[in-house]
Short mmCIF file of N, CA, C and O in Angstrom, two decimals:
data_model
loop_
_atom_site.label_atom_id
_atom_site.label_comp_id
_atom_site.label_asym_id
_atom_site.label_seq_id
_atom_site.Cartn_x
_atom_site.Cartn_y
_atom_site.Cartn_z
N UNK U 111 -4.89 18.53 -14.89
CA UNK U 111 -4.22 17.64 -15.82
C UNK U 111 -3.93 16.29 -15.17
O UNK U 111 -4.05 15.26 -15.81
N UNK U 112 -3.57 16.29 -13.88
CA UNK U 112 -3.29 15.02 -13.18
C UNK U 112 -4.53 14.16 -13.10
O UNK U 112 -4.45 12.94 -13.23
N UNK U 113 -5.70 14.79 -12.88
CA UNK U 113 -6.95 14.03 -12.78
C UNK U 113 -7.25 13.36 -14.11
O UNK U 113 -7.58 12.18 -14.17
N UNK U 114 -7.09 14.09 -15.21
CA UNK U 114 -7.35 13.52 -16.53
C UNK U 114 -6.38 12.38 -16.80
O UNK U 114 -6.76 11.32 -17.29
N UNK U 115 -5.11 12.56 -16.45
CA UNK U 115 -4.11 11.50 -16.64
C UNK U 115 -4.46 10.25 -15.85
O UNK U 115 -4.36 9.14 -16.36
N UNK U 116 -4.87 10.43 -14.61
CA UNK U 116 -5.22 9.29 -13.76
C UNK U 116 -6.44 8.57 -14.32
O UNK U 116 -6.49 7.35 -14.35
N UNK U 117 -7.43 9.33 -14.79
CA UNK U 117 -8.62 8.71 -15.34
C UNK U 117 -8.29 7.93 -16.62
O UNK U 117 -8.76 6.82 -16.81
N UNK U 118 -7.44 8.47 -17.48
CA UNK U 118 -7.08 7.74 -18.69
C UNK U 118 -6.24 6.52 -18.36
O UNK U 118 -6.31 5.51 -19.05
N UNK U 119 -5.46 6.61 -17.29
CA UNK U 119 -4.70 5.45 -16.81
C UNK U 119 -5.67 4.32 -16.46
O UNK U 119 -5.47 3.17 -16.84
N UNK U 120 -6.73 4.67 -15.74
CA UNK U 120 -7.74 3.68 -15.38
C UNK U 120 -8.44 3.12 -16.59
O UNK U 120 -8.71 1.92 -16.68
N UNK U 121 -8.71 3.98 -17.56
CA UNK U 121 -9.38 3.54 -18.79
C UNK U 121 -8.53 2.55 -19.58
O UNK U 121 -9.05 1.70 -20.28
N UNK U 122 -7.21 2.66 -19.48
CA UNK U 122 -6.31 1.77 -20.21
C UNK U 122 -6.00 0.49 -19.44
O UNK U 122 -5.23 -0.33 -19.91
N UNK U 123 -6.56 0.33 -18.24
CA UNK U 123 -6.37 -0.90 -17.48
C UNK U 123 -5.07 -0.96 -16.69
O UNK U 123 -4.67 -2.02 -16.24
N UNK U 124 -4.41 0.17 -16.53
CA UNK U 124 -3.17 0.21 -15.76
C UNK U 124 -3.51 0.12 -14.28
O UNK U 124 -4.48 0.70 -13.81
N UNK U 125 -2.70 -0.60 -13.52
CA UNK U 125 -2.93 -0.78 -12.09
C UNK U 125 -2.13 0.27 -11.32
O UNK U 125 -0.94 0.45 -11.55
N UNK U 126 -2.80 0.97 -10.42
CA UNK U 126 -2.16 1.96 -9.56
C UNK U 126 -1.88 1.32 -8.20
O UNK U 126 -2.75 0.66 -7.64
N UNK U 127 -0.67 1.53 -7.68
CA UNK U 127 -0.28 1.03 -6.37
C UNK U 127 0.12 2.22 -5.53
O UNK U 127 0.87 3.08 -5.98
N UNK U 128 -0.40 2.29 -4.31
CA UNK U 128 -0.04 3.39 -3.42
C UNK U 128 -0.49 3.12 -2.00
O UNK U 128 -1.29 2.22 -1.74
N UNK U 129 0.03 3.91 -1.10
CA UNK U 129 -0.35 3.80 0.30
C UNK U 129 -1.46 4.81 0.56
O UNK U 129 -1.26 6.01 0.40
N UNK U 130 -2.64 4.31 0.91
CA UNK U 130 -3.82 5.14 1.13
C UNK U 130 -4.33 5.74 -0.19
O UNK U 130 -5.00 6.76 -0.19
N UNK U 131 -4.02 5.10 -1.29
CA UNK U 131 -4.37 5.63 -2.60
C UNK U 131 -5.88 5.65 -2.84
O UNK U 131 -6.40 6.56 -3.48
N UNK U 132 -6.59 4.69 -2.29
CA UNK U 132 -8.04 4.65 -2.48
C UNK U 132 -8.68 5.92 -1.93
O UNK U 132 -9.51 6.55 -2.60
N UNK U 133 -8.29 6.30 -0.74
CA UNK U 133 -8.83 7.51 -0.12
C UNK U 133 -8.42 8.77 -0.89
O UNK U 133 -9.22 9.68 -1.09
N UNK U 134 -7.18 8.79 -1.36
CA UNK U 134 -6.71 9.95 -2.11
C UNK U 134 -7.46 10.11 -3.42
O UNK U 134 -7.81 11.23 -3.81
N UNK U 135 -7.74 9.02 -4.11
CA UNK U 135 -8.49 9.09 -5.35
C UNK U 135 -9.94 9.52 -5.11
O UNK U 135 -10.50 10.30 -5.88
N UNK U 136 -10.53 9.03 -4.03
CA UNK U 136 -11.90 9.45 -3.69
C UNK U 136 -11.95 10.95 -3.41
O UNK U 136 -12.90 11.63 -3.77
N UNK U 137 -10.90 11.46 -2.77
CA UNK U 137 -10.83 12.87 -2.43
C UNK U 137 -10.90 13.74 -3.68
O UNK U 137 -11.50 14.81 -3.67
N UNK U 138 -10.29 13.29 -4.76
CA UNK U 138 -10.33 14.06 -6.01
C UNK U 138 -11.40 13.52 -6.97
O UNK U 138 -11.40 13.83 -8.16
N UNK U 139 -12.30 12.72 -6.43
CA UNK U 139 -13.47 12.22 -7.15
C UNK U 139 -13.11 11.36 -8.37
O UNK U 139 -13.69 11.49 -9.43
N UNK U 140 -12.12 10.48 -8.18
CA UNK U 140 -11.76 9.52 -9.22
C UNK U 140 -12.11 8.14 -8.72
O UNK U 140 -11.73 7.75 -7.62
N UNK U 141 -12.83 7.41 -9.53
CA UNK U 141 -13.27 6.07 -9.15
C UNK U 141 -12.70 5.07 -10.14
O UNK U 141 -12.95 5.15 -11.34
N UNK U 142 -11.91 4.14 -9.63
CA UNK U 142 -11.34 3.08 -10.44
C UNK U 142 -11.86 1.74 -9.92
O UNK U 142 -12.11 1.60 -8.73
N UNK U 143 -11.97 0.76 -10.79
CA UNK U 143 -12.35 -0.58 -10.30
C UNK U 143 -11.31 -1.06 -9.28
O UNK U 143 -10.12 -0.77 -9.41
N UNK U 144 -11.77 -1.79 -8.28
CA UNK U 144 -10.87 -2.22 -7.21
C UNK U 144 -9.70 -3.05 -7.73
O UNK U 144 -8.61 -3.00 -7.16
N UNK U 145 -9.89 -3.78 -8.83
CA UNK U 145 -8.79 -4.57 -9.36
C UNK U 145 -7.71 -3.72 -10.03
O UNK U 145 -6.63 -4.21 -10.34
N UNK U 146 -7.96 -2.43 -10.22
CA UNK U 146 -6.97 -1.53 -10.82
C UNK U 146 -6.31 -0.63 -9.79
O UNK U 146 -5.51 0.23 -10.14
N UNK U 147 -6.63 -0.81 -8.52
CA UNK U 147 -6.11 0.07 -7.48
C UNK U 147 -5.67 -0.79 -6.29
O UNK U 147 -6.50 -1.37 -5.60
N UNK U 148 -4.38 -0.88 -6.08
CA UNK U 148 -3.84 -1.68 -4.97
C UNK U 148 -3.38 -0.72 -3.89
O UNK U 148 -2.46 0.07 -4.10
N UNK U 149 -4.05 -0.79 -2.76
CA UNK U 149 -3.77 0.10 -1.64
C UNK U 149 -3.01 -0.68 -0.57
O UNK U 149 -3.54 -1.62 0.01
N UNK U 150 -1.77 -0.28 -0.33
CA UNK U 150 -0.95 -1.02 0.63
C UNK U 150 -1.47 -0.88 2.06
O UNK U 150 -1.15 -1.71 2.90
N UNK U 151 -2.29 0.13 2.33
CA UNK U 151 -2.90 0.19 3.67
C UNK U 151 -3.83 -1.00 3.86
O UNK U 151 -3.93 -1.54 4.96
N UNK U 152 -4.50 -1.40 2.80
CA UNK U 152 -5.42 -2.55 2.89
C UNK U 152 -4.67 -3.87 3.00
O UNK U 152 -5.13 -4.80 3.65
N UNK U 153 -3.51 -3.96 2.37
CA UNK U 153 -2.76 -5.22 2.37
C UNK U 153 -2.26 -5.58 3.76
O UNK U 153 -2.18 -6.75 4.11
N UNK U 154 -1.90 -4.56 4.55
CA UNK U 154 -1.27 -4.81 5.85
C UNK U 154 -2.14 -4.43 7.04
O UNK U 154 -1.63 -4.33 8.15
N UNK U 155 -3.45 -4.24 6.84
CA UNK U 155 -4.30 -3.88 7.98
C UNK U 155 -4.65 -5.12 8.79
O UNK U 155 -4.58 -6.24 8.30
N UNK U 156 -5.02 -4.88 10.06
CA UNK U 156 -5.37 -6.02 10.92
C UNK U 156 -6.83 -6.41 10.76
O UNK U 156 -7.57 -5.78 10.01
N UNK U 157 -7.24 -7.44 11.46
CA UNK U 157 -8.60 -7.96 11.32
C UNK U 157 -9.67 -6.96 11.76
O UNK U 157 -10.82 -7.07 11.38
N UNK U 158 -9.29 -5.98 12.56
CA UNK U 158 -10.23 -4.94 12.99
C UNK U 158 -10.23 -3.74 12.05
O UNK U 158 -10.96 -2.78 12.26
N UNK U 159 -9.40 -3.78 11.02
CA UNK U 159 -9.36 -2.71 10.04
C UNK U 159 -8.34 -1.62 10.34
O UNK U 159 -8.26 -0.64 9.60
N UNK U 160 -7.57 -1.76 11.42
CA UNK U 160 -6.56 -0.75 11.74
C UNK U 160 -5.42 -0.83 10.73
O UNK U 160 -5.00 -1.92 10.33
N UNK U 161 -4.95 0.33 10.31
CA UNK U 161 -3.89 0.39 9.31
C UNK U 161 -2.61 0.96 9.91
O UNK U 161 -2.63 1.53 11.01
N UNK U 162 -1.53 0.81 9.18
CA UNK U 162 -0.22 1.29 9.62
C UNK U 162 0.32 2.33 8.64
O UNK U 162 0.07 2.25 7.44
N UNK U 163 1.10 3.24 9.15
CA UNK U 163 1.73 4.26 8.32
C UNK U 163 2.93 3.66 7.59
O UNK U 163 3.46 2.60 7.97
N UNK U 164 3.39 4.36 6.56
CA UNK U 164 4.61 3.94 5.88
C UNK U 164 5.81 4.00 6.82
O UNK U 164 6.70 3.15 6.75
N UNK U 165 5.81 4.97 7.72
CA UNK U 165 6.90 5.10 8.70
C UNK U 165 6.99 3.86 9.59
O UNK U 165 8.06 3.48 10.03
N UNK U 166 5.86 3.25 9.87
CA UNK U 166 5.81 2.03 10.68
C UNK U 166 6.17 0.80 9.85
O UNK U 166 6.93 -0.07 10.28
N UNK U 167 5.61 0.71 8.64
CA UNK U 167 5.77 -0.49 7.82
C UNK U 167 7.16 -0.65 7.22
O UNK U 167 7.69 -1.76 7.18
N UNK U 168 7.74 0.44 6.74
CA UNK U 168 9.02 0.32 6.02
C UNK U 168 10.12 -0.37 6.83
O UNK U 168 10.73 -1.31 6.33
N UNK U 169 10.39 0.04 8.06
CA UNK U 169 11.47 -0.64 8.79
C UNK U 169 11.12 -2.10 9.12
O UNK U 169 12.01 -2.94 9.20
N UNK U 170 9.86 -2.40 9.30
CA UNK U 170 9.46 -3.73 9.73
C UNK U 170 9.29 -4.71 8.57
O UNK U 170 9.60 -5.88 8.70
N UNK U 171 8.80 -4.23 7.45
CA UNK U 171 8.55 -5.10 6.31
C UNK U 171 9.70 -5.04 5.30
O UNK U 171 10.15 -6.06 4.78
N UNK U 172 10.18 -3.82 5.03
CA UNK U 172 11.23 -3.65 4.02
C UNK U 172 12.63 -3.59 4.62
O UNK U 172 13.62 -3.57 3.89
N UNK U 173 12.69 -3.52 5.95
CA UNK U 173 13.97 -3.38 6.66
C UNK U 173 14.74 -2.16 6.16
O UNK U 173 15.96 -2.20 5.95
N UNK U 174 14.00 -1.06 5.97
CA UNK U 174 14.60 0.20 5.52
C UNK U 174 13.81 1.35 6.13
O UNK U 174 12.59 1.25 6.31
N UNK U 175 14.50 2.42 6.45
CA UNK U 175 13.81 3.60 6.98
C UNK U 175 12.97 4.25 5.89
O UNK U 175 13.35 4.23 4.71
N UNK U 176 11.87 4.83 6.30
CA UNK U 176 11.04 5.59 5.37
C UNK U 176 11.62 6.99 5.22
O UNK U 176 11.91 7.66 6.20
N UNK U 177 11.78 7.43 3.98
CA UNK U 177 12.25 8.77 3.68
C UNK U 177 11.04 9.57 3.22
O UNK U 177 10.37 9.19 2.26
N UNK U 178 10.73 10.70 3.91
CA UNK U 178 9.55 11.49 3.53
C UNK U 178 9.66 12.04 2.10
O UNK U 178 10.74 12.28 1.60
N UNK U 179 8.51 12.26 1.50
CA UNK U 179 8.43 12.83 0.16
C UNK U 179 7.58 11.96 -0.74
O UNK U 179 7.53 10.74 -0.57
N UNK U 180 6.89 12.58 -1.69
CA UNK U 180 5.96 11.81 -2.53
C UNK U 180 6.63 10.74 -3.39
O UNK U 180 6.09 9.66 -3.55
N UNK U 181 7.84 11.03 -3.91
CA UNK U 181 8.51 10.03 -4.73
C UNK U 181 8.91 8.83 -3.88
O UNK U 181 8.81 7.68 -4.31
N UNK U 182 9.38 9.10 -2.67
CA UNK U 182 9.80 8.02 -1.77
C UNK U 182 8.59 7.21 -1.30
O UNK U 182 8.68 5.99 -1.15
N UNK U 183 7.48 7.89 -1.06
CA UNK U 183 6.26 7.19 -0.66
C UNK U 183 5.78 6.28 -1.78
O UNK U 183 5.35 5.14 -1.53
N UNK U 184 5.85 6.75 -3.01
CA UNK U 184 5.44 5.94 -4.16
C UNK U 184 6.33 4.70 -4.28
O UNK U 184 5.84 3.59 -4.47
N UNK U 185 7.64 4.90 -4.15
CA UNK U 185 8.57 3.77 -4.24
C UNK U 185 8.36 2.79 -3.09
O UNK U 185 8.33 1.57 -3.30
N UNK U 186 8.19 3.31 -1.88
CA UNK U 186 7.97 2.45 -0.72
C UNK U 186 6.68 1.63 -0.89
O UNK U 186 6.63 0.45 -0.55
N UNK U 187 5.65 2.25 -1.43
CA UNK U 187 4.38 1.55 -1.66
C UNK U 187 4.57 0.40 -2.65
O UNK U 187 4.07 -0.71 -2.42
N UNK U 188 5.29 0.67 -3.72
CA UNK U 188 5.54 -0.39 -4.70
C UNK U 188 6.37 -1.51 -4.08
O UNK U 188 6.10 -2.69 -4.28
N UNK U 189 7.37 -1.15 -3.30
CA UNK U 189 8.20 -2.16 -2.64
C UNK U 189 7.40 -2.98 -1.63
O UNK U 189 7.60 -4.19 -1.49
N UNK U 190 6.48 -2.32 -0.92
CA UNK U 190 5.61 -3.05 0.01
C UNK U 190 4.73 -4.04 -0.74
O UNK U 190 4.52 -5.17 -0.28
N UNK U 191 4.21 -3.63 -1.88
CA UNK U 191 3.38 -4.53 -2.67
C UNK U 191 4.20 -5.72 -3.17
O UNK U 191 3.76 -6.88 -3.10
N UNK U 192 5.41 -5.45 -3.64
CA UNK U 192 6.28 -6.54 -4.09
C UNK U 192 6.62 -7.49 -2.95
O UNK U 192 6.64 -8.71 -3.12
N UNK U 193 6.85 -6.94 -1.76
CA UNK U 193 7.14 -7.77 -0.59
C UNK U 193 5.91 -8.59 -0.20
O UNK U 193 6.02 -9.76 0.17
N UNK U 194 4.74 -7.99 -0.28
CA UNK U 194 3.48 -8.69 -0.02
C UNK U 194 3.38 -9.92 -0.93
O UNK U 194 3.09 -11.03 -0.47
N UNK U 195 3.63 -9.73 -2.23
CA UNK U 195 3.55 -10.84 -3.18
C UNK U 195 4.59 -11.91 -2.85
O UNK U 195 4.29 -13.11 -2.90
N UNK U 196 5.79 -11.48 -2.51
CA UNK U 196 6.86 -12.41 -2.15
C UNK U 196 6.49 -13.24 -0.92
O UNK U 196 6.66 -14.46 -0.90
N UNK U 197 5.96 -12.57 0.11
CA UNK U 197 5.57 -13.26 1.33
C UNK U 197 4.41 -14.23 1.07
O UNK U 197 4.38 -15.33 1.63
N UNK U 198 3.47 -13.83 0.23
CA UNK U 198 2.34 -14.70 -0.12
C UNK U 198 2.84 -15.97 -0.83
O UNK U 198 2.42 -17.07 -0.49
N UNK U 199 3.73 -15.77 -1.80
CA UNK U 199 4.27 -16.92 -2.55
C UNK U 199 5.02 -17.88 -1.64
O UNK U 199 4.96 -19.09 -1.83
N UNK U 200 5.72 -17.32 -0.64
CA UNK U 200 6.51 -18.16 0.27
C UNK U 200 5.67 -18.73 1.41
O UNK U 200 6.18 -19.48 2.24
N UNK U 201 4.39 -18.36 1.48
CA UNK U 201 3.53 -18.84 2.56
C UNK U 201 3.84 -18.20 3.90
O UNK U 201 3.52 -18.76 4.95
N UNK U 202 4.48 -17.03 3.88
CA UNK U 202 4.90 -16.36 5.11
C UNK U 202 4.10 -15.11 5.45
O UNK U 202 4.36 -14.46 6.46
N UNK U 203 3.12 -14.77 4.61
CA UNK U 203 2.42 -13.50 4.82
C UNK U 203 1.65 -13.46 6.14
O UNK U 203 1.75 -12.50 6.89
N UNK U 204 0.89 -14.49 6.43
CA UNK U 204 0.08 -14.49 7.65
C UNK U 204 0.95 -14.40 8.90
O UNK U 204 0.63 -13.68 9.85
N UNK U 205 2.06 -15.11 8.89
CA UNK U 205 3.00 -15.06 10.02
C UNK U 205 3.57 -13.64 10.17
O UNK U 205 3.66 -13.12 11.29
N UNK U 206 3.95 -13.04 9.06
CA UNK U 206 4.50 -11.69 9.09
C UNK U 206 3.45 -10.70 9.58
O UNK U 206 3.73 -9.82 10.39
N UNK U 207 2.23 -10.84 9.09
CA UNK U 207 1.14 -9.94 9.49
C UNK U 207 0.85 -10.07 10.98
O UNK U 207 0.67 -9.07 11.67
N UNK U 208 0.82 -11.29 11.47
CA UNK U 208 0.57 -11.52 12.90
C UNK U 208 1.67 -10.88 13.75
O UNK U 208 1.39 -10.22 14.75
N UNK U 209 2.91 -11.04 13.34
CA UNK U 209 4.03 -10.43 14.04
C UNK U 209 3.95 -8.90 14.00
O UNK U 209 4.18 -8.23 15.01
N UNK U 210 3.58 -8.38 12.87
CA UNK U 210 3.44 -6.94 12.69
C UNK U 210 2.38 -6.38 13.63
O UNK U 210 2.59 -5.39 14.32
N UNK U 211 1.24 -7.04 13.71
CA UNK U 211 0.14 -6.55 14.53
C UNK U 211 0.35 -6.81 16.02
O UNK U 211 -0.26 -6.14 16.84
N UNK U 212 1.24 -7.72 16.35
CA UNK U 212 1.52 -7.94 17.77
C UNK U 212 2.24 -6.73 18.37
O UNK U 212 2.19 -6.49 19.57
N UNK U 213 2.90 -5.95 17.50
CA UNK U 213 3.54 -4.72 17.97
C UNK U 213 2.50 -3.66 18.30
O UNK U 213 2.76 -2.78 19.11
N UNK U 214 1.33 -3.74 17.62
CA UNK U 214 0.20 -2.90 17.96
C UNK U 214 0.32 -1.42 17.68
O UNK U 214 -0.50 -0.65 18.13
N UNK U 215 1.30 -1.00 16.93
CA UNK U 215 1.50 0.42 16.67
C UNK U 215 0.86 0.80 15.35
O UNK U 215 1.40 0.53 14.31
N UNK U 216 -0.32 1.40 15.38
CA UNK U 216 -0.99 1.79 14.15
C UNK U 216 -0.85 3.28 13.93
O UNK U 216 -0.52 4.02 14.81
N UNK U 217 -1.19 3.68 12.72
CA UNK U 217 -1.18 5.10 12.41
C UNK U 217 -0.52 5.43 11.13
O UNK U 217 0.16 4.75 10.50
#
């Protein structure tokens, strides 16, 4: 039922936001156009393609600890996306990304 729901979501043009969501959708054989799927792992990866976990990103980007669980991961992903947009609008995203990657802790 979840697969059918997700596919109809894509058919209606709804945008899905999640951390590592692209890989998760591929795992269950769901393909959405890239403009309908925002993956926060892609937003905050470095130039070599290394990505960061939610446990790493939340305290550094959102200034909040990550709480395990699917609902918390979904909320954290949405908040990361909102912060990404905020940083982009303020012209601070590249500086934040550079600072984030200088810590060098991926995973």
